[in-house]
Amino acid sequence: MAKKWKRVTGVALSFTLLTTSFLALTACGSNSNAGAQDNIIRAYGCEPKNPLVPGNTSETCGGNPLDLLFEGLVSYDGEQGKVVNSVAESIKTEDSQHFKVTLKPGMKFSDGTAVNAESFVDAWNYTANTANAQSGQSFFDKIEGFDEVSKKDATQDQKLSGLKLVDDTHFDITLDAPSATFVTSLVATAYFPLPKAFFKDPKTFGTDAAHTIGNGPYKLKNYVHDSKIELAVNEEYKGADKPQNDGIEFLVYAGSANDAAFADIQSGTLDALETTKTDNYVNNKNDSRIQWKVEVSNNYASISIPGYLKHFGFDEEGKLRRAAISKSLDRKAFIEKIAKGLAVQPTSFSPVSKSISGSVDKIEGNDVLEFNAAEAKELWEKANKISPWESGETFKLFYNGDSGGKEAFDAYANSIKETLGINCVSEGTSDFKTLLHMMADKKVEGAYKDNWQLDYPSIENILQPLFKSNADSNYTGYESEEFDELLNQAAKQVDIDKANALFTKAQEVLIKDLPSIPTTYGYNKGAFSPKVKNVKYNWKGVPDYLRMSKK
Amino acid sequence: MENKHFVADFANNLDEVDAVTIHSSAKSVSAFSKTIYSLVHNPLFIVSSLILFLLLIIAVFPGLFTQIDPTRCVIREASLPIGTNGEYTKSFHLLGTTGLGCDEFARIIYGARTSLLVGFFVMVISTSIGCVLGAIAGYFGGILDSIISRITDVFFAIPLILGAVALLQLLKDADPFWKVVLTLSIFGWTSSARLMRSSVMETKTQEYVTSVRALGMEKLTILFKHVIPNAISPIIAIAMISMSVYIVADSALSFLGVGMNSSVVSWGVDIANAQTTLQSNPGLLLYPSIALAITALSFMFLGDSINDAIDPKKRRR
Amino acid sequence: MVKYILKRCLQALPVLFGATFLVYGLVFLQPGDPIRALCGQHCPNEAGLDIIRARYNLDKPFILQYLLYMKNLLLGDFGTTFSGRSVSDIIATSMPNTIHLGLIAIAFEIILGVGIGIIVGIRRGSFFDSSILVITLILISIPTFVLGFVCQLVFGMNLGIVPPTVGSSTDFEHMYMPALILATGSIASICRLTRNSIQDNSYADHVRTSYAKGLPRYQVTLRHIFRNSMIPVVTYIGADLGALMGGAVLTETIFNIQGIGNQLYAAIQRGEGTTVVSIITLFVIIFVVTNIVVDILYAVLDPRIRYGK
């Protein structure tokens, strides 16, 4: 018995020793981030869905680092509200269809190789080609020859006929049809150049620091998946956007760990968090540990009602009902009570901002975007005379449950229910994937959340993809000859102001039909460390990390 | 879910302790009356039964406790503090309103029904599956036992929450209430199956079972007439306790965004929704959490006291 | 003994296939196209999407997909995620964090759960005993995430006495609060288990005999009561190890720990069969191994149990 007892104590003892030594070990572990004052900006980040390749990135987790690691032909100056040249010396056109691009000489990638016309032409040809299955493919659909390279059986060596290499610093672009906003659209990530190294081994490019070579103001210093993306100043960079700090460190947060990131801002381990929950802002407005930066974001936010929905066809009844729904949204109360003042009443199909060329605060007929219970009911009753809304019918609002739209959509549903006296519920899909699939297959049995983040700073980027007949993201099935014609007219203009005037006219057509109802335009509620100076947002609503400094 | 294993703990407890100590609970005629005696003299049992009775009344007749419709939410009256009169709806908000302007008190009253029903249905379904499979495995042994035990292991090896997330994604179009019930049942039956298996294995070696077998009674009849009724008592206690586990698990699924949606008035949904206003209105998290905790606690007390009462070794000495 | 372990490992094979098949099926049947979701606002055209689908075998029927995957798995290739990362790389980076969290949690369970359990077990019926009983039950009935959020808010953000999140600094200082919250339910359960078990054993016949033999009280407590009482506790802790891995998803989300639970949760949402099944396979292996270890511990704790005769 005594012998066995010893064995037990042995086991128990070793077990306790193991755990205590383990605890001791971990207790003396490295104490990271011990706060010596450096000039490195620690920013909120998330794990990119794809390797860091500009043509294959269409989300912000990878997009934010990429915008700092690469530089395109042009960039957008949000303060002045205009396009400025970056790698391009000049882009000349006489008809908005043929463009002559001249590059600045002597620009280099971070591995020392030259940024020349080939870097652009090869990169664009690669992204546009179906065989490479890049998510940025559709950005090139205006360029001549796109139909060929995007065919199902396109081979890798096929090239866009609209791109012509002249010499090291010159290339020509020909479009299928004129596009007044083409130069503006070149700010998008998909148009960035790619180095020779990429074409040698496209598979490993962008997966770690050694295989990520850009031409931007920063270079990738260290990429630890699910943990951090470290950027250091790129010495080879000769452009105008000189970093004001010694580096940027994107700390990766899992899922929607926004609360965790906010807690880190308060404790000082994080310097920049691009957006926070309303509740965090309201309760910590005067917290001295936080520098707040709130301003209207540039995203379009709406409830889209597809035309295939019963009662909501693009006819007289649908028109009446859409207007009734819009007028039954108590946007003012929503802004005051739920958004706590951090949202604005929409006046057109985009937020009004210098960062959106062509955005206007007044279009004819925008009173339909104001809450009016009496008129809403009247319109609804009128529609009922065309085809009655049965008492058993439910109007459903769908949103993707993974991105915090729940509160707003619950509130909108309640508002419609209260105003029109119909049964209205909101329903979250588990994620964006599910909702998108339903939208694409035209199987949403109700209205749905339709938010749009701009790819380039022009109102055209809202009107064209969402509402033009058969456009990529036109999931409501809206078709209007008048609207399409106005967009085509606008595209032919060389003068941007003339084009914008036509876009405003197009909006006035759109607001009568309301395929998509603007809800309220939200704010960026960025939280920053007080140590950080020069906090601003760029046109995308992303903090301008490059110009931030801790000195 | 740590709570899943609270069930397992009792299972293992009974299972293992009984395996080691010499089992001496001879079944006698007075066992039942002894159990009842032990129960009514246990204050925990009385308190928890009273609370559960009250909850039952609330769940069946919520209209007795509040006149306000919990689904009527008016943005203009969002986030009102405790005890305010709504100017627009003209109703008195005892616990204030939620971030969307629904009456908090009414939501808690009406939410009781959903929570109790989830707990109840999942308990009934999962315990039934568990009992049947566990009894078959334990009684017949052999290849049947091996198959059932491996199936149990398969479900046991998949963590409850993550299995539930995968299944709920699949069932997204189904009725929000039943999909949660179904999911929790599918991933929740394993512990009762394991417990039933060991309980049956123990019961079938008892003298009275061997004697009826010697008398030539049919196998299935013995199983249903003699073995299951005698082996089931520990399961009843665990079933009570597991109800609390399922009620809590339901709220975790809502928190992960895969559980019930806002069309259902439920504590779990409200707790999950309260995350967005945790700082400015912690009450919204607190009230349904308290209601949930009290309910869960009552079921545990109930299960605990039944457990003590049916186990002769633990009766008041 | 070796024979016994081999037998157990063989038994694990159907469990492995069953669990992976079930999970692969759940992920496969999910509505929505994972590849289209991958590209968000922009996508390659349909032909391009088909190329990507073929790359991940998504164009093949379910059974073939599963078998192709299992073939690679058995050859030691865990496959790649839709983002081109190798799954083994994901496991390698996230698993240590979860193990770290789990070990601290289990240490808490042993120290607090067993410790308090023994004290109240010996001093049963006291005021201390009944208050612990109630407290443990209350702790079990509060959802983990509510506790997590409240603790993060109060101790992490408002009082600032613990770091509110973990992130990439996974030392003890950052980990102990999440671990404690993760362990709360188990601590309470273990505490009750230990208490009940000690109580049961103090009335067992062999214990009474020992007293009758005139053994000193402390010797009886240590040698007979304590040792036998640990059997259910060991079982529980063994079973808990696996549960901690999966159950950590809530804790990991709240405290931003880049662990395996989080990865699995995200992979389920992305509909990424390869990652999901790889991680589940890992869970099954952990599950089987802990079960075997627990069985061996039985033999150590209870001389009457012998395997593989």
mmCIF file of N, CA, C and O in Angstrom, chain B residues 259-302:
data_model
loop_
_atom_site.group_PDB
_atom_site.id
_atom_site.type_symbol
_atom_site.label_atom_id
_atom_site.label_comp_id
_atom_site.label_asym_id
_atom_site.label_seq_id
_atom_site.Cartn_x
_atom_site.Cartn_y
_atom_site.Cartn_z
ATOM 1 N N GLY B 259 -27.950 31.961 -33.785
ATOM 2 C CA GLY B 259 -29.108 31.418 -33.077
ATOM 3 C C GLY B 259 -30.409 32.018 -33.587
ATOM 4 O O GLY B 259 -30.575 32.255 -34.775
ATOM 5 N N MET B 260 -31.309 32.279 -32.659
ATOM 6 C CA MET B 260 -32.592 32.853 -33.060
ATOM 7 C C MET B 260 -32.384 34.290 -33.514
ATOM 8 O O MET B 260 -31.453 34.946 -33.106
ATOM 9 N N ASN B 261 -33.288 34.778 -34.350
ATOM 10 C CA ASN B 261 -33.165 36.162 -34.795
ATOM 11 C C ASN B 261 -34.150 37.046 -34.057
ATOM 12 O O ASN B 261 -34.853 36.609 -33.155
ATOM 13 N N SER B 262 -34.179 38.293 -34.425
ATOM 14 C CA SER B 262 -34.956 39.267 -33.668
ATOM 15 C C SER B 262 -36.458 39.052 -33.756
ATOM 16 O O SER B 262 -37.207 39.691 -33.035
ATOM 17 N N SER B 263 -36.911 38.154 -34.640
ATOM 18 C CA SER B 263 -38.354 37.945 -34.716
ATOM 19 C C SER B 263 -38.844 37.157 -33.508
ATOM 20 O O SER B 263 -40.028 37.080 -33.258
ATOM 21 N N VAL B 264 -37.924 36.577 -32.752
ATOM 22 C CA VAL B 264 -38.293 35.819 -31.566
ATOM 23 C C VAL B 264 -37.947 36.656 -30.334
ATOM 24 O O VAL B 264 -36.863 37.221 -30.260
ATOM 25 N N VAL B 265 -38.877 36.752 -29.404
ATOM 26 C CA VAL B 265 -38.567 37.441 -28.155
ATOM 27 C C VAL B 265 -37.906 36.431 -27.232
ATOM 28 O O VAL B 265 -38.529 35.461 -26.814
ATOM 29 N N SER B 266 -36.641 36.604 -26.974
ATOM 30 C CA SER B 266 -35.950 35.626 -26.142
ATOM 31 C C SER B 266 -34.844 36.306 -25.353
ATOM 32 O O SER B 266 -34.264 37.297 -25.795
ATOM 33 N N TRP B 267 -34.567 35.774 -24.176
ATOM 34 C CA TRP B 267 -33.508 36.360 -23.344
ATOM 35 C C TRP B 267 -32.171 36.307 -24.070
ATOM 36 O O TRP B 267 -31.388 37.231 -24.020
ATOM 37 N N GLY B 268 -31.938 35.179 -24.716
ATOM 38 C CA GLY B 268 -30.663 35.012 -25.411
ATOM 39 C C GLY B 268 -30.454 36.095 -26.456
ATOM 40 O O GLY B 268 -29.396 36.713 -26.525
ATOM 41 N N VAL B 269 -31.477 36.343 -27.258
ATOM 42 C CA VAL B 269 -31.376 37.375 -28.292
ATOM 43 C C VAL B 269 -31.125 38.736 -27.646
ATOM 44 O O VAL B 269 -30.278 39.504 -28.084
ATOM 45 N N ASP B 270 -31.859 39.007 -26.552
ATOM 46 C CA ASP B 270 -31.694 40.306 -25.900
ATOM 47 C C ASP B 270 -30.308 40.474 -25.291
ATOM 48 O O ASP B 270 -29.724 41.554 -25.342
ATOM 49 N N ILE B 271 -29.782 39.400 -24.718
ATOM 50 C CA ILE B 271 -28.429 39.472 -24.148
ATOM 51 C C ILE B 271 -27.433 39.756 -25.262
ATOM 52 O O ILE B 271 -26.550 40.598 -25.142
ATOM 53 N N ALA B 272 -27.608 39.048 -26.370
ATOM 54 C CA ALA B 272 -26.689 39.252 -27.488
ATOM 55 C C ALA B 272 -26.792 40.678 -28.021
ATOM 56 O O ALA B 272 -25.790 41.325 -28.294
ATOM 57 N N ASN B 273 -28.027 41.181 -28.127
ATOM 58 C CA ASN B 273 -28.203 42.548 -28.627
ATOM 59 C C ASN B 273 -27.616 43.588 -27.700
ATOM 60 O O ASN B 273 -27.204 44.658 -28.129
ATOM 61 N N ALA B 274 -27.610 43.277 -26.397
ATOM 62 C CA ALA B 274 -27.172 44.262 -25.411
ATOM 63 C C ALA B 274 -25.677 44.565 -25.521
ATOM 64 O O ALA B 274 -25.208 45.556 -24.971
ATOM 65 N N GLN B 275 -24.941 43.711 -26.230
ATOM 66 C CA GLN B 275 -23.504 43.944 -26.367
ATOM 67 C C GLN B 275 -23.217 45.327 -26.934
ATOM 68 O O GLN B 275 -22.258 45.975 -26.551
ATOM 69 N N THR B 276 -24.062 45.758 -27.887
ATOM 70 C CA THR B 276 -23.762 47.019 -28.552
ATOM 71 C C THR B 276 -23.926 48.220 -27.626
ATOM 72 O O THR B 276 -23.381 49.266 -27.881
ATOM 73 N N THR B 277 -24.706 48.052 -26.566
ATOM 74 C CA THR B 277 -24.887 49.184 -25.664
ATOM 75 C C THR B 277 -24.417 48.845 -24.254
ATOM 76 O O THR B 277 -24.935 49.370 -23.284
ATOM 77 N N LEU B 278 -23.414 47.971 -24.188
ATOM 78 C CA LEU B 278 -22.944 47.509 -22.879
ATOM 79 C C LEU B 278 -22.510 48.666 -21.992
ATOM 80 O O LEU B 278 -22.808 48.701 -20.796
ATOM 81 N N GLN B 279 -21.832 49.636 -22.570
ATOM 82 C CA GLN B 279 -21.305 50.715 -21.739
ATOM 83 C C GLN B 279 -22.376 51.726 -21.353
ATOM 84 O O GLN B 279 -22.453 52.135 -20.207
ATOM 85 N N SER B 280 -23.206 52.115 -22.311
ATOM 86 C CA SER B 280 -24.151 53.176 -21.991
ATOM 87 C C SER B 280 -25.375 52.647 -21.256
ATOM 88 O O SER B 280 -26.020 53.381 -20.534
ATOM 89 N N ASN B 281 -25.707 51.379 -21.456
ATOM 90 C CA ASN B 281 -26.896 50.854 -20.803
ATOM 91 C C ASN B 281 -26.679 49.417 -20.337
ATOM 92 O O ASN B 281 -27.242 48.484 -20.900
ATOM 93 N N PRO B 282 -25.833 49.241 -19.308
ATOM 94 C CA PRO B 282 -25.492 47.876 -18.888
ATOM 95 C C PRO B 282 -26.711 47.093 -18.401
ATOM 96 O O PRO B 282 -26.707 45.878 -18.407
ATOM 97 N N GLY B 283 -27.759 47.801 -18.029
ATOM 98 C CA GLY B 283 -28.968 47.144 -17.542
ATOM 99 C C GLY B 283 -29.545 46.185 -18.563
ATOM 100 O O GLY B 283 -30.035 45.111 -18.226
ATOM 101 N N LEU B 284 -29.443 46.565 -19.834
ATOM 102 C CA LEU B 284 -30.006 45.733 -20.884
ATOM 103 C C LEU B 284 -29.333 44.371 -20.941
ATOM 104 O O LEU B 284 -29.911 43.387 -21.360
ATOM 105 N N LEU B 285 -28.076 44.333 -20.536
ATOM 106 C CA LEU B 285 -27.376 43.053 -20.476
ATOM 107 C C LEU B 285 -27.726 42.350 -19.172
ATOM 108 O O LEU B 285 -27.924 41.143 -19.111
ATOM 109 N N LEU B 286 -27.804 43.167 -18.127
ATOM 110 C CA LEU B 286 -27.970 42.626 -16.779
ATOM 111 C C LEU B 286 -29.325 41.953 -16.560
ATOM 112 O O LEU B 286 -29.377 40.821 -16.088
ATOM 113 N N TYR B 287 -30.431 42.650 -16.908
ATOM 114 C CA TYR B 287 -31.753 42.110 -16.574
ATOM 115 C C TYR B 287 -32.006 40.734 -17.197
ATOM 116 O O TYR B 287 -32.335 39.787 -16.491
ATOM 117 N N PRO B 288 -31.855 40.611 -18.515
ATOM 118 C CA PRO B 288 -32.089 39.260 -19.056
ATOM 119 C C PRO B 288 -31.077 38.242 -18.538
ATOM 120 O O PRO B 288 -31.418 37.080 -18.348
ATOM 121 N N SER B 289 -29.832 38.695 -18.273
ATOM 122 C CA SER B 289 -28.841 37.760 -17.735
ATOM 123 C C SER B 289 -29.273 37.246 -16.368
ATOM 124 O O SER B 289 -29.128 36.069 -16.059
ATOM 125 N N ILE B 290 -29.799 38.170 -15.553
ATOM 126 C CA ILE B 290 -30.252 37.767 -14.221
ATOM 127 C C ILE B 290 -31.418 36.777 -14.348
ATOM 128 O O ILE B 290 -31.442 35.734 -13.694
ATOM 129 N N ALA B 291 -32.363 37.120 -15.225
ATOM 130 C CA ALA B 291 -33.511 36.229 -15.422
ATOM 131 C C ALA B 291 -33.028 34.848 -15.864
ATOM 132 O O ALA B 291 -33.478 33.818 -15.352
ATOM 133 N N LEU B 292 -32.083 34.854 -16.792
ATOM 134 C CA LEU B 292 -31.539 33.593 -17.305
ATOM 135 C C LEU B 292 -30.836 32.822 -16.198
ATOM 136 O O LEU B 292 -31.026 31.618 -16.027
ATOM 137 N N ALA B 293 -30.019 33.549 -15.412
ATOM 138 C CA ALA B 293 -29.258 32.889 -14.351
ATOM 139 C C ALA B 293 -30.197 32.299 -13.303
ATOM 140 O O ALA B 293 -29.989 31.178 -12.837
ATOM 141 N N ILE B 294 -31.259 33.057 -12.951
ATOM 142 C CA ILE B 294 -32.187 32.545 -11.939
ATOM 143 C C ILE B 294 -32.856 31.263 -12.438
ATOM 144 O O ILE B 294 -32.966 30.268 -11.712
ATOM 145 N N THR B 295 -33.273 31.284 -13.688
ATOM 146 C CA THR B 295 -33.919 30.099 -14.245
ATOM 147 C C THR B 295 -32.962 28.912 -14.255
ATOM 148 O O THR B 295 -33.292 27.811 -13.798
ATOM 149 N N ALA B 296 -31.766 29.158 -14.784
ATOM 150 C CA ALA B 296 -30.777 28.090 -14.854
ATOM 151 C C ALA B 296 -30.481 27.552 -13.462
ATOM 152 O O ALA B 296 -30.416 26.344 -13.223
ATOM 153 N N LEU B 297 -30.323 28.486 -12.526
ATOM 154 C CA LEU B 297 -30.012 28.132 -11.141
ATOM 155 C C LEU B 297 -31.109 27.250 -10.539
ATOM 156 O O LEU B 297 -30.832 26.248 -9.882
ATOM 157 N N SER B 298 -32.364 27.631 -10.819
ATOM 158 C CA SER B 298 -33.478 26.871 -10.256
ATOM 159 C C SER B 298 -33.475 25.440 -10.773
ATOM 160 O O SER B 298 -33.700 24.491 -10.011
ATOM 161 N N PHE B 299 -33.216 25.302 -12.095
ATOM 162 C CA PHE B 299 -33.176 23.950 -12.642
ATOM 163 C C PHE B 299 -32.033 23.148 -12.025
ATOM 164 O O PHE B 299 -32.163 21.956 -11.769
ATOM 165 N N MET B 300 -30.919 23.823 -11.784
ATOM 166 C CA MET B 300 -29.795 23.097 -11.197
ATOM 167 C C MET B 300 -30.092 22.664 -9.761
ATOM 168 O O MET B 300 -29.790 21.553 -9.373
ATOM 169 N N PHE B 301 -30.667 23.595 -9.000
ATOM 170 C CA PHE B 301 -31.033 23.253 -7.628
ATOM 171 C C PHE B 301 -31.996 22.072 -7.622
ATOM 172 O O PHE B 301 -31.859 21.132 -6.844
ATOM 173 N N LEU B 302 -32.964 22.152 -8.534
ATOM 174 C CA LEU B 302 -33.973 21.103 -8.613
ATOM 175 C C LEU B 302 -33.295 19.758 -8.919
ATOM 176 O O LEU B 302 -33.506 18.757 -8.234
#
